[in-house]
Amino acid sequence: MASGRVCHFKLVLLGDTAVGKSCLVVRFVRDEFFEFQEPTIGAAFLTQSVNLENATVKFEIWDTAGQERYRSLAPMYYRGAAAAIVVYDITNKESFNGAKSWVKELQRRGDPNVIIALAGNKADLQNKRRVESEEAKQYSEENGILHMETSAKNATHVKDLFQEIARKLPKTPPQPERDAFPIIPPKHNENKVCC
Amino acid sequence: MAALEEEDKEPEAPTFSWMPADCVPMADGEYDAIVLHVDRNQYYGADSASLNLSNLFAKFNGGKQPEDRFFEILGQNRDYNIDLIPKCIMACGKLVKILLHTKVTRYLEFKSLDASYVYRSGKVYKVPATGGEALSSSLLGLFEKRRFRQFLVYLQGYDKDKPETHKGKDLTVMTMQQLYDYFSLEKLTQEFVGHAMALQTDDSYLSKPALPTVMAIHLYVYSLDRYGTSPYIYPMYGLGGLPEGFSRLCAIHGGTFMLNRSVDEVLFGADGKAWGIKGGNEVAKAPLILGDPSYFAKHGKCACTGKVARSICFLNHPIPNTNNAESLQIIIPAAQLKRKNDIYIVLVSNSHQVAAPGKYVAICSTTAETADPIKELQPALALLGPIMTKFDDCVELYEPTADGTADNCFISKSFDATSHFESSSADVLSLYKRITGADLDLNINADSTKGDY
């Protein structure tokens, strides 16, 4: 059961097109799976919490919205991300090479302390496997990142993956409170007098 | 350019660069279109991007990378988000309404600028905007303080829909000069009211009906009241967050984005209507095309309307005599320098996460009046104290010669010299109307989808 504090973290998804990034999120957040998931999930971001023994970790999950396709992700996407899941498709060797370059990109553009998890998705398609578990595991160990094989289709290791990330995240606020603010709609009468 | 394997899915609206037009109306779902966005740069936002040190240096040095010494002096690349065009956002202005309407607000955080200053006789003064500030400001003499206060009180009570607040004055007929004269305001007071509060760029407003200027002062005063110490807000990490936020909004609604792709030409049919764009050997078809003037210049669709001079200055100290403000705007009214156009300074720093700790970026700009526009900025540069290094820029401004309905080319205007987004926002809203035939209703939708935040 959740106890103690609630910590908020931004988590971004990276990886080549059609490896199942949105499917992983939809499985984790809504516990659903669609064979023909729309390439973008149509929301700014989704939220879902993971309960640990001493804290609740609330993820604000950003999907690429297709902007990874032509390598056109904006700096805003990486900014402030405490964690990233880099996804590849175990039946597609090219996507594993892609994942490695996404890890590099993340190390270059993201926060130096970002927690990275490598997810080999579509683990239900064992007979079409082109990326050996061992190879991905070794790569992950060398780079000090988490690794797990997942299946958004039959829900294998999806929750575990987020749980593992939640465990690794520091439970202190990632940065000191700033006096920055989001813009909020003014009250109605106020709105009227403004120009 | 459009991916050729997607022939069957013709994008309906290729857009180039930020503008900031493209995403605003297209992406928020009210205007149903498939958007393909192509940009020749490797970053979002074209002229409204915020660049890191390498990209900034490369832009001004023919693509060359800076030497290591450059970073040793200024700091790390990732500490910097330097705007090419300095603009602040009026807290109650049109851009804020557009951000709220499109909910791009959920991607951005803002902070007020610390202060708003005005130049007089070689010195800078904080702009007084309330009765209390007017009484304590050294900008005004003893008797003038009282007259200015009476003027403010009249303005604050004024509601154009309530004739009883007009006190017998018809501001749709009375000129601004007549209104100033009614309150016996001195020329120097008129100057800072017109330029530092109503943000007029020259003095032509004096002989026009007072109402628009009065509304502009209202905007200033309400904006000041909204968040804090100045009427301006500015996004954390620089203005580049705006085009990035709009691009994400558009992508979420199915838009396709391609950075770093050249657009060689816009393709026209025999009837003079644009039907696509071409880059390399790729072609994208679309029934309407939006872009900034640079993509249409060679097709004779734009006219030059003037030049803007800008100087991006790096400092290792705040601007002298500004109470160590970490961010501010200074307006130098044209008449102070016997010019026709005002000069603007916007200072931002580490407090908005756009510069390394201890470093400040001051951008000076004005509409050019001579053959040596950078020299015109000298009085602004002189206020900054020692400058570590600077990048000078002088660009021509363009605007479309037609509204786009005849040739399917919907073109934005270049970003002008004004230090705020009011004119650019009006341009975006005009583009929306030209494309859809209707005004964009900016009234905030109260039932915003929950969970989307």
XYZ file of C-alpha atoms in Angstrom:
648
model
C 0.000 0.000 0.000
C 1.173 3.456 -0.725
C 2.542 5.381 2.149
C 4.636 8.466 2.649
C 5.301 11.009 0.015
C 4.259 11.273 -3.627
C 7.129 12.037 -6.001
C 6.466 13.332 -9.523
C 8.781 12.440 -12.381
C 8.782 13.055 -16.098
C 9.471 9.912 -18.106
C 10.064 9.954 -21.848
C 9.866 7.171 -24.396
C 12.432 6.818 -27.155
C 13.042 4.316 -29.889
C 12.454 3.736 -33.584
C 9.023 3.922 -35.168
C 6.708 0.908 -34.652
C 8.625 -0.825 -31.854
C 5.634 -0.489 -29.532
C 6.346 2.644 -27.497
C 2.722 3.786 -27.333
C 1.555 0.211 -26.710
C 3.804 -0.029 -23.653
C 2.371 3.189 -22.245
C -1.228 2.238 -22.942
C -0.651 -1.169 -21.310
C 0.930 0.434 -18.262
C -1.536 3.313 -17.859
C -4.823 1.773 -18.991
C -3.986 -1.930 -19.010
C -5.189 -2.195 -22.599
C -3.637 -3.416 -25.822
C -4.565 -2.703 -29.419
C -2.941 -4.600 -32.271
C -3.238 -1.465 -34.402
C -2.519 1.215 -31.836
C -2.582 4.653 -33.435
C 1.010 5.870 -33.846
C 0.277 8.690 -31.442
C -1.908 8.397 -28.401
C -3.454 11.840 -28.790
C -2.631 13.235 -25.382
C -0.064 15.701 -24.167
C 1.097 13.085 -21.683
C -0.384 10.326 -19.540
C 0.068 9.796 -15.855
C 0.287 6.635 -13.774
C 1.581 5.898 -10.313
C 3.724 3.124 -8.930
C 3.481 2.340 -5.224
C 6.692 1.493 -3.436
C 7.122 0.538 0.218
C 7.927 4.029 1.394
C 6.689 6.314 -1.371
C 4.425 6.695 -4.375
C 6.082 7.538 -7.662
C 3.831 9.352 -10.091
C 5.042 9.250 -13.672
C 4.199 11.907 -16.221
C 4.768 9.899 -19.367
C 5.626 11.624 -22.644
C 5.238 9.728 -25.874
C 7.166 10.885 -28.955
C 3.978 11.714 -30.879
C 5.757 10.475 -34.006
C 8.423 13.171 -33.862
C 11.122 10.508 -33.594
C 10.412 9.425 -37.136
C 12.541 12.012 -38.887
C 14.723 12.583 -35.851
C 12.778 15.757 -35.121
C 12.313 15.621 -31.352
C 12.592 19.040 -29.726
C 14.930 19.823 -26.818
C 11.774 20.365 -24.773
C 11.096 16.628 -25.009
C 14.309 15.671 -23.216
C 14.300 18.607 -20.807
C 13.550 17.731 -17.215
C 13.116 14.008 -17.910
C 14.153 12.026 -14.841
C 13.775 8.711 -16.632
C 13.647 7.356 -20.158
C 12.569 4.046 -21.620
C 14.391 3.251 -24.833
C 12.370 0.656 -26.704
C 13.391 -1.806 -29.423
C 11.605 -4.705 -31.041
C 13.235 -8.099 -30.355
C 12.201 -9.260 -33.840
C 13.959 -6.358 -35.540
C 17.750 -6.098 -35.360
C 17.713 -2.636 -36.904
C 15.571 -1.331 -34.056
C 18.177 -2.545 -31.547
C 20.870 -0.557 -33.353
C 18.418 2.328 -33.333
C 17.978 1.940 -29.582
C 21.732 2.226 -29.069
C 21.802 5.491 -30.983
C 18.812 6.759 -28.965
C 20.739 6.019 -25.776
C 23.651 8.084 -27.133
C 21.297 10.902 -28.124
C 19.769 10.868 -24.662
C 23.166 11.001 -22.962
C 24.068 13.962 -25.166
C 20.853 15.949 -24.849
C 19.240 14.807 -21.618
C 19.919 15.404 -17.964
C 23.210 13.781 -16.881
C 21.423 11.889 -14.094
C 18.600 10.510 -16.213
C 17.679 6.885 -15.406
C 17.654 4.874 -18.612
C 15.842 1.587 -19.141
C 16.211 -0.477 -22.298
C 13.041 -2.410 -23.172
C 13.087 -5.263 -25.677
C 9.436 -5.260 -26.641
C 7.332 -7.854 -28.504
C 8.812 -10.586 -26.310
C 5.735 -12.692 -27.104
C 7.083 -13.221 -30.633
C 9.866 -15.604 -29.537
C 9.916 -17.528 -32.822
C 10.715 -14.333 -34.741
C 13.472 -13.199 -32.386
C 16.427 -11.444 -34.062
C 17.988 -9.790 -31.001
C 19.444 -12.162 -28.418
C 18.678 -11.422 -24.793
C 22.329 -11.879 -23.866
C 23.515 -9.248 -26.330
C 21.088 -6.623 -25.015
C 21.900 -7.541 -21.438
C 25.610 -7.160 -21.997
C 25.136 -3.822 -23.731
C 22.998 -2.599 -20.836
C 25.500 -3.666 -18.208
C 28.331 -1.960 -20.071
C 26.311 1.260 -20.184
C 24.934 1.067 -16.667
C 21.306 1.031 -17.715
C 18.342 -1.176 -16.833
C 17.240 -3.899 -19.226
C 14.052 -5.924 -19.489
C 12.215 -7.792 -22.212
C 8.568 -6.827 -22.330
C 5.377 -7.645 -24.125
C 2.758 -4.963 -24.265
C 0.484 -7.552 -25.870
C 0.382 -10.020 -22.990
C 1.518 -7.545 -20.330
C 4.779 -9.363 -19.528
C 7.180 -7.275 -17.421
C 5.461 -3.985 -18.275
C 4.586 -3.121 -14.689
C 7.903 -4.567 -13.503
C 9.763 -2.244 -15.836
C 8.129 0.881 -14.410
C 8.489 -0.515 -10.896
C 12.238 -0.988 -11.400
C 12.602 2.552 -12.720
C 10.591 3.898 -9.785
C 12.947 2.120 -7.374
C 16.020 3.666 -8.984
C 14.706 7.224 -8.962
C 15.853 9.453 -6.135
C 12.991 10.123 -3.732
C 14.001 13.703 -3.189
C 12.688 16.456 -5.445
C 14.923 16.491 -8.552
C 15.537 20.232 -8.340
C 14.968 23.007 -5.866
C 11.651 24.814 -6.075
C 11.871 27.670 -8.523
C 9.567 30.609 -8.664
C 8.492 29.707 -12.182
C 4.791 29.255 -12.790
C 2.486 27.757 -15.375
C 0.006 30.113 -17.001
C -3.478 29.482 -15.744
C -6.688 30.870 -17.180
C -7.681 34.133 -15.527
C -11.013 34.299 -13.754
C -13.840 35.182 -16.041
C -14.366 38.800 -15.066
C -10.630 39.370 -15.169
C -10.536 37.924 -18.632
C -13.019 40.521 -19.771
C -11.032 43.558 -18.777
C -7.829 42.317 -20.367
C -7.798 44.079 -23.734
C 9.622 17.110 -47.654
C 6.843 14.591 -47.579
C 7.749 10.975 -47.430
C 7.041 9.546 -50.838
C 5.815 6.233 -49.546
C 2.863 8.110 -48.199
C 1.534 9.196 -51.588
C -1.985 8.151 -50.663
C -1.982 10.273 -47.534
C -1.587 13.693 -49.011
C -0.871 16.232 -46.357
C -3.315 19.069 -46.473
C -1.075 21.733 -45.143
C 2.682 21.710 -45.368
C 4.072 24.421 -43.194
C 7.585 25.753 -42.989
C 9.359 26.891 -39.896
C 7.520 28.198 -36.912
C 6.172 31.491 -37.984
C 4.488 31.018 -35.188
C 1.466 30.592 -37.319
C 1.413 27.072 -38.533
C 0.642 25.172 -35.448
C -1.729 27.536 -33.773
C -4.823 27.195 -35.871
C -4.020 23.910 -37.550
C -3.172 21.829 -34.601
C -5.840 22.441 -32.085
C -8.333 20.273 -33.787
C -10.773 22.988 -34.754
C -9.528 23.108 -38.283
C -9.309 19.593 -39.557
C -6.157 19.165 -41.598
C -3.277 16.790 -42.012
C -0.154 18.810 -41.388
C 3.306 18.189 -42.780
C 5.841 20.539 -41.254
C 9.170 21.009 -43.021
C 11.999 23.158 -41.731
C 15.368 23.810 -43.353
C 16.986 24.228 -39.923
C 17.937 21.415 -37.598
C 16.015 23.138 -34.803
C 12.436 24.279 -34.319
C 11.330 27.869 -34.549
C 13.374 29.452 -37.374
C 13.851 33.067 -36.284
C 12.037 32.493 -33.011
C 14.309 29.644 -31.947
C 16.520 29.780 -28.882
C 19.997 28.557 -29.774
C 22.800 27.049 -27.749
C 26.287 28.556 -28.024
C 27.449 26.300 -30.862
C 24.400 26.913 -33.020
C 24.511 30.639 -32.321
C 28.186 30.889 -33.199
C 27.705 28.806 -36.333
C 24.792 30.958 -37.481
C 26.884 34.116 -37.364
C 30.111 32.560 -38.664
C 29.076 30.742 -41.802
C 28.499 27.411 -40.064
C 31.878 27.340 -38.261
C 32.099 25.921 -34.738
C 33.553 28.074 -31.954
C 36.967 27.354 -30.437
C 37.162 25.775 -26.990
C 38.134 29.147 -25.516
C 34.648 30.414 -26.333
C 33.133 27.844 -23.959
C 35.819 28.394 -21.329
C 34.779 32.023 -21.106
C 31.022 31.752 -21.471
C 30.190 28.353 -20.031
C 28.649 25.129 -21.227
C 26.597 24.787 -24.345
C 23.661 23.332 -22.469
C 23.427 26.349 -20.159
C 22.387 28.598 -23.032
C 19.125 29.159 -24.870
C 19.684 32.403 -26.734
C 16.833 34.021 -28.597
C 17.558 35.421 -32.019
C 14.674 37.825 -31.660
C 14.054 39.409 -28.295
C 10.402 39.540 -27.363
C 8.564 39.517 -24.078
C 5.042 38.342 -23.524
C 2.418 40.703 -22.108
C 0.893 38.734 -19.241
C -2.638 39.540 -20.434
C -1.855 39.841 -24.137
C -3.022 37.969 -27.210
C -0.263 35.365 -27.139
C -1.234 34.273 -23.637
C -4.799 33.852 -24.864
C -3.577 31.740 -27.770
C -1.437 29.624 -25.424
C -4.375 29.046 -23.105
C -6.750 28.342 -25.951
C -4.445 25.748 -27.533
C -3.304 24.467 -24.107
C 0.325 24.824 -25.151
C 0.573 26.223 -21.621
C 0.937 22.691 -20.261
C 4.397 22.363 -21.796
C 5.804 25.631 -20.542
C 6.670 27.408 -17.363
C 7.078 31.145 -17.126
C 8.604 33.744 -14.925
C 7.985 37.473 -14.801
C 10.635 39.808 -16.063
C 11.969 41.623 -13.002
C 11.386 45.116 -14.283
C 10.395 47.461 -17.058
C 12.571 50.555 -17.559
C 12.499 53.634 -19.734
C 15.396 55.811 -20.885
C 15.582 59.566 -20.393
C 18.563 61.867 -20.924
C 21.207 59.180 -20.656
C 19.706 57.456 -17.601
C 17.248 54.593 -17.077
C 14.186 54.777 -14.797
C 11.658 52.207 -13.670
C 8.343 52.745 -15.458
C 5.734 53.885 -12.913
C 2.372 52.315 -13.666
C 0.352 52.692 -10.502
C -0.651 55.730 -8.519
C 1.739 54.743 -5.760
C 4.669 54.236 -8.102
C 3.910 57.533 -9.808
C 4.199 59.361 -6.494
C 7.577 57.854 -5.675
C 9.125 57.930 -9.154
C 12.032 60.266 -9.769
C 10.933 60.335 -13.378
C 8.286 62.924 -12.522
C 8.417 66.332 -10.887
C 6.284 67.157 -7.868
C 3.289 68.677 -9.691
C 3.582 66.316 -12.605
C 3.210 63.375 -10.225
C -0.269 64.566 -9.290
C -1.316 65.196 -12.892
C -0.050 61.765 -13.955
C -1.901 60.169 -11.082
C -5.156 61.853 -12.135
C -4.580 60.616 -15.677
C -4.081 57.045 -14.404
C -7.167 57.235 -12.219
C -9.257 58.350 -15.207
C -7.842 55.529 -17.326
C -8.389 52.888 -14.702
C -12.008 53.912 -14.292
C -12.578 54.030 -18.036
C -14.731 51.253 -19.506
C -15.586 51.695 -23.149
C -18.939 49.988 -22.661
C -19.977 52.239 -19.773
C -20.507 55.826 -20.942
C -20.739 57.089 -17.360
C -17.024 56.297 -16.964
C -16.091 58.401 -20.005
C -16.604 61.672 -18.111
C -17.878 63.379 -21.244
C -14.908 62.455 -23.424
C -15.439 60.476 -26.638
C -12.131 58.655 -27.097
C -13.136 57.367 -30.504
C -12.918 60.976 -31.711
C -10.639 62.760 -29.249
C -6.981 62.264 -30.180
C -4.409 60.965 -27.740
C -2.660 64.333 -27.880
C -5.906 66.033 -26.832
C -6.298 63.583 -23.964
C -2.734 64.260 -22.764
C -3.388 67.986 -23.039
C -6.610 67.682 -21.059
C -4.568 66.332 -18.134
C -1.776 68.849 -18.863
C 0.828 66.095 -19.044
C 4.346 67.217 -19.914
C 5.975 66.119 -23.153
C 8.373 63.801 -21.302
C 5.509 62.121 -19.466
C 3.636 61.657 -22.733
C 6.782 60.046 -24.050
C 7.013 57.267 -21.498
C 3.251 56.713 -21.400
C 3.093 56.344 -25.183
C 6.249 54.327 -25.649
C 6.978 52.418 -22.434
C 3.362 51.702 -21.453
C 1.233 51.817 -24.606
C 4.256 50.410 -26.501
C 3.782 52.629 -29.528
C 6.805 52.384 -31.780
C 6.621 55.958 -33.091
C 4.631 59.147 -32.487
C 1.959 58.735 -35.140
C -0.493 57.591 -32.433
C -0.695 61.146 -31.030
C -2.876 62.436 -33.837
C -5.124 59.345 -33.889
C -8.193 58.664 -31.735
C -7.151 57.917 -28.152
C -9.100 54.704 -27.635
C -6.588 52.160 -29.000
C -3.782 53.771 -27.002
C -5.941 53.795 -23.869
C -6.674 50.091 -24.395
C -2.934 49.451 -24.798
C -2.291 51.191 -21.458
C -5.057 49.064 -19.917
C -3.274 45.968 -21.220
C -0.032 47.139 -19.652
C -1.616 47.900 -16.284
C -3.644 44.660 -16.120
C -0.592 42.653 -17.169
C 1.438 44.282 -14.425
C -1.253 43.412 -11.943
C -1.349 39.764 -12.972
C 1.945 38.221 -11.848
C 4.361 40.623 -10.339
C 7.001 43.193 -10.821
C 6.620 43.875 -14.536
C 3.853 43.322 -17.093
C 6.047 40.892 -19.001
C 6.446 37.174 -18.665
C 9.049 35.057 -20.393
C 9.295 31.270 -20.752
C 11.891 29.295 -18.831
C 14.580 28.089 -21.283
C 13.804 30.827 -23.793
C 11.268 31.712 -26.426
C 12.201 28.599 -28.410
C 9.877 26.697 -26.090
C 6.933 28.317 -27.854
C 7.514 26.804 -31.311
C 8.574 23.531 -29.689
C 5.356 23.436 -27.676
C 3.227 24.145 -30.737
C 5.084 21.480 -32.694
C 4.330 18.903 -30.019
C 0.688 19.918 -29.918
C 0.515 19.504 -33.680
C 2.306 16.125 -33.561
C -0.131 14.855 -30.970
C -2.911 15.698 -33.394
C -1.211 13.723 -36.136
C 1.137 16.250 -37.730
C 4.357 15.012 -39.332
C 7.594 16.860 -38.628
C 10.766 17.016 -40.664
C 13.635 19.177 -39.527
C 16.822 19.744 -41.470
C 15.126 19.353 -44.864
C 15.618 21.962 -47.512
C 12.691 23.318 -49.456
C 13.957 24.246 -52.911
C 10.750 25.625 -54.299
C 7.020 25.944 -54.037
C 5.259 24.313 -56.981
C 2.580 26.235 -58.868
C 0.024 25.110 -61.427
C -0.856 26.926 -64.664
C -3.646 28.670 -62.753
C -1.089 30.288 -60.439
C -2.190 28.265 -57.434
C 0.407 26.475 -55.318
C -0.100 22.698 -55.146
C 3.038 21.473 -53.423
C 6.647 21.897 -52.397
C 9.855 20.340 -53.701
C 13.155 19.619 -51.962
C 15.855 17.494 -53.567
C 13.899 14.912 -55.560
C 10.997 14.720 -53.143
C 7.662 16.394 -53.627
C 4.827 16.941 -51.185
C 1.379 17.859 -52.445
C -1.022 20.026 -50.521
C -4.022 22.220 -51.121
C -2.626 25.009 -48.996
C 0.820 26.013 -47.916
C 1.859 28.103 -44.934
C 5.296 29.476 -44.340
C 7.433 32.401 -43.379
C 8.510 34.813 -46.146
C 11.943 33.192 -46.638
C 10.342 30.173 -48.310
C 8.354 32.287 -50.770
C 10.793 35.116 -51.525
C 12.033 33.701 -54.818
C 8.474 33.359 -56.076
C 7.867 37.100 -55.754
C 5.193 36.673 -53.112
C 6.683 39.042 -50.545
C 7.721 42.677 -50.308
C 10.475 44.153 -48.175
C 9.081 46.572 -45.590
C 12.256 47.659 -43.825
C 15.223 46.442 -41.831
C 15.767 45.498 -38.218
C 19.139 45.770 -36.493
C 19.827 43.483 -33.547
C 22.830 43.004 -31.345
C 23.070 40.002 -29.017
C 25.440 40.974 -26.194
C 26.988 38.712 -23.542
C 27.658 40.344 -20.173
C 29.111 39.071 -16.926
C 27.153 41.572 -14.844
C 23.633 43.025 -14.661
C 22.941 46.273 -16.503
C 24.227 49.204 -14.425
C 21.656 51.309 -12.511
C 18.889 48.722 -12.723
C 18.951 47.528 -9.123
C 20.742 44.340 -10.271
C 17.651 43.083 -12.080
C 18.270 39.627 -13.516
C 15.791 40.219 -16.316
C 14.271 43.399 -17.666
C 13.195 45.430 -20.608
C 14.410 48.944 -21.367
C 12.678 51.142 -23.909
C 14.494 54.107 -25.391
C 11.783 56.372 -26.827
C 12.695 57.562 -30.305
C 12.443 61.265 -29.482
C 15.133 60.911 -26.796
C 17.645 60.235 -29.554
C 15.945 62.318 -32.236
C 15.008 59.146 -34.051
C 11.780 57.936 -35.589
C 11.835 54.451 -34.036
C 12.308 53.306 -30.461
C 15.254 51.156 -29.412
C 14.594 48.132 -27.198
C 16.775 46.181 -24.808
C 15.724 42.832 -23.350
C 17.976 41.329 -20.693
C 17.642 37.709 -19.583
C 19.952 35.478 -17.597
C 20.316 32.326 -15.573
C 17.113 33.132 -13.671
C 15.182 32.128 -16.803
C 17.614 29.278 -17.552
C 18.888 30.896 -20.726
C 22.461 31.656 -19.699
C 25.159 30.153 -17.481
C 25.197 31.319 -13.831
C 26.609 34.839 -13.598
C 26.174 35.528 -17.307
C 23.602 37.854 -18.870
C 22.342 38.152 -22.414
C 21.142 41.582 -23.524
C 19.585 41.899 -26.951
C 19.280 45.396 -28.394
C 17.059 46.014 -31.397
C 15.515 48.738 -33.489
C 14.005 49.417 -36.865
C 16.853 50.645 -39.068
C 16.805 54.258 -40.270
C 20.267 54.650 -41.817
C 22.724 52.767 -43.993
C 24.656 51.750 -40.876
C 21.953 50.229 -38.650
C 24.278 48.580 -36.131
C 25.695 51.998 -35.307
C 22.161 53.144 -34.476
C 22.195 50.698 -31.559
C 25.195 52.431 -29.980
C 23.159 54.399 -27.367
C 21.659 51.108 -26.164
C 25.019 49.336 -26.061
C 26.394 52.245 -24.037
C 23.928 51.467 -21.237
C 25.102 47.882 -20.861
C 28.532 48.418 -19.323
C 31.429 46.204 -20.476
C 30.375 43.658 -23.130
C 32.162 40.281 -23.238
C 31.250 39.516 -26.833
C 28.424 40.322 -29.202
C 26.756 39.122 -32.365
C 25.325 41.747 -34.720
C 22.545 41.063 -37.128
C 20.732 43.198 -39.648
C 17.831 41.583 -41.447
C 15.244 42.709 -43.936
C 11.598 42.421 -42.982
C 9.106 40.964 -45.414
C 5.398 40.639 -45.616
C 3.154 38.899 -48.126
C 1.790 40.928 -51.016
C -1.473 38.965 -51.081
C -3.707 37.265 -48.519
C -3.236 33.771 -49.953
C -6.790 33.085 -51.049
C -5.869 33.369 -54.739
C -2.649 31.322 -54.787
C -2.962 29.028 -51.702
C 0.190 30.547 -50.215
C -0.488 31.729 -46.685
C 2.532 33.681 -45.601
C 3.344 35.184 -42.243
C 5.122 38.500 -41.689
C 8.726 38.637 -40.491
C 9.112 39.295 -36.777
C 9.291 43.068 -36.374
C 11.400 45.158 -34.013
C 8.736 45.435 -31.307
C 9.763 43.915 -28.004
C 6.517 42.018 -27.401
C 4.311 39.563 -29.276
C 1.192 41.637 -29.847
C 1.806 42.281 -33.557
C 2.988 38.711 -34.253
C -0.080 37.313 -32.495
C -2.345 39.528 -34.572
C -0.603 38.140 -37.672
C -1.286 34.563 -36.551
C -4.954 35.334 -35.968
C -5.142 37.011 -39.363
C -3.650 33.903 -41.004
C -6.230 31.761 -39.270
C -8.998 33.937 -40.620
C -7.571 34.001 -44.144
C -7.386 30.211 -44.180
C -10.645 29.275 -42.510
C -12.735 32.351 -43.220
C -13.645 32.713 -39.557
C -12.171 34.350 -36.507
C -10.505 32.071 -33.987
C -12.600 32.194 -30.836
C -10.063 32.635 -28.081
C -12.562 32.438 -25.265
C -11.091 29.883 -23.000
C -12.748 26.538 -23.060
C -13.630 25.829 -19.461
C -14.206 22.079 -19.905
C -10.632 21.292 -20.847
C -10.053 17.563 -21.065
C -8.856 16.323 -17.727
C -5.979 13.907 -17.583
C -4.590 15.506 -20.686
C -2.684 17.770 -18.362
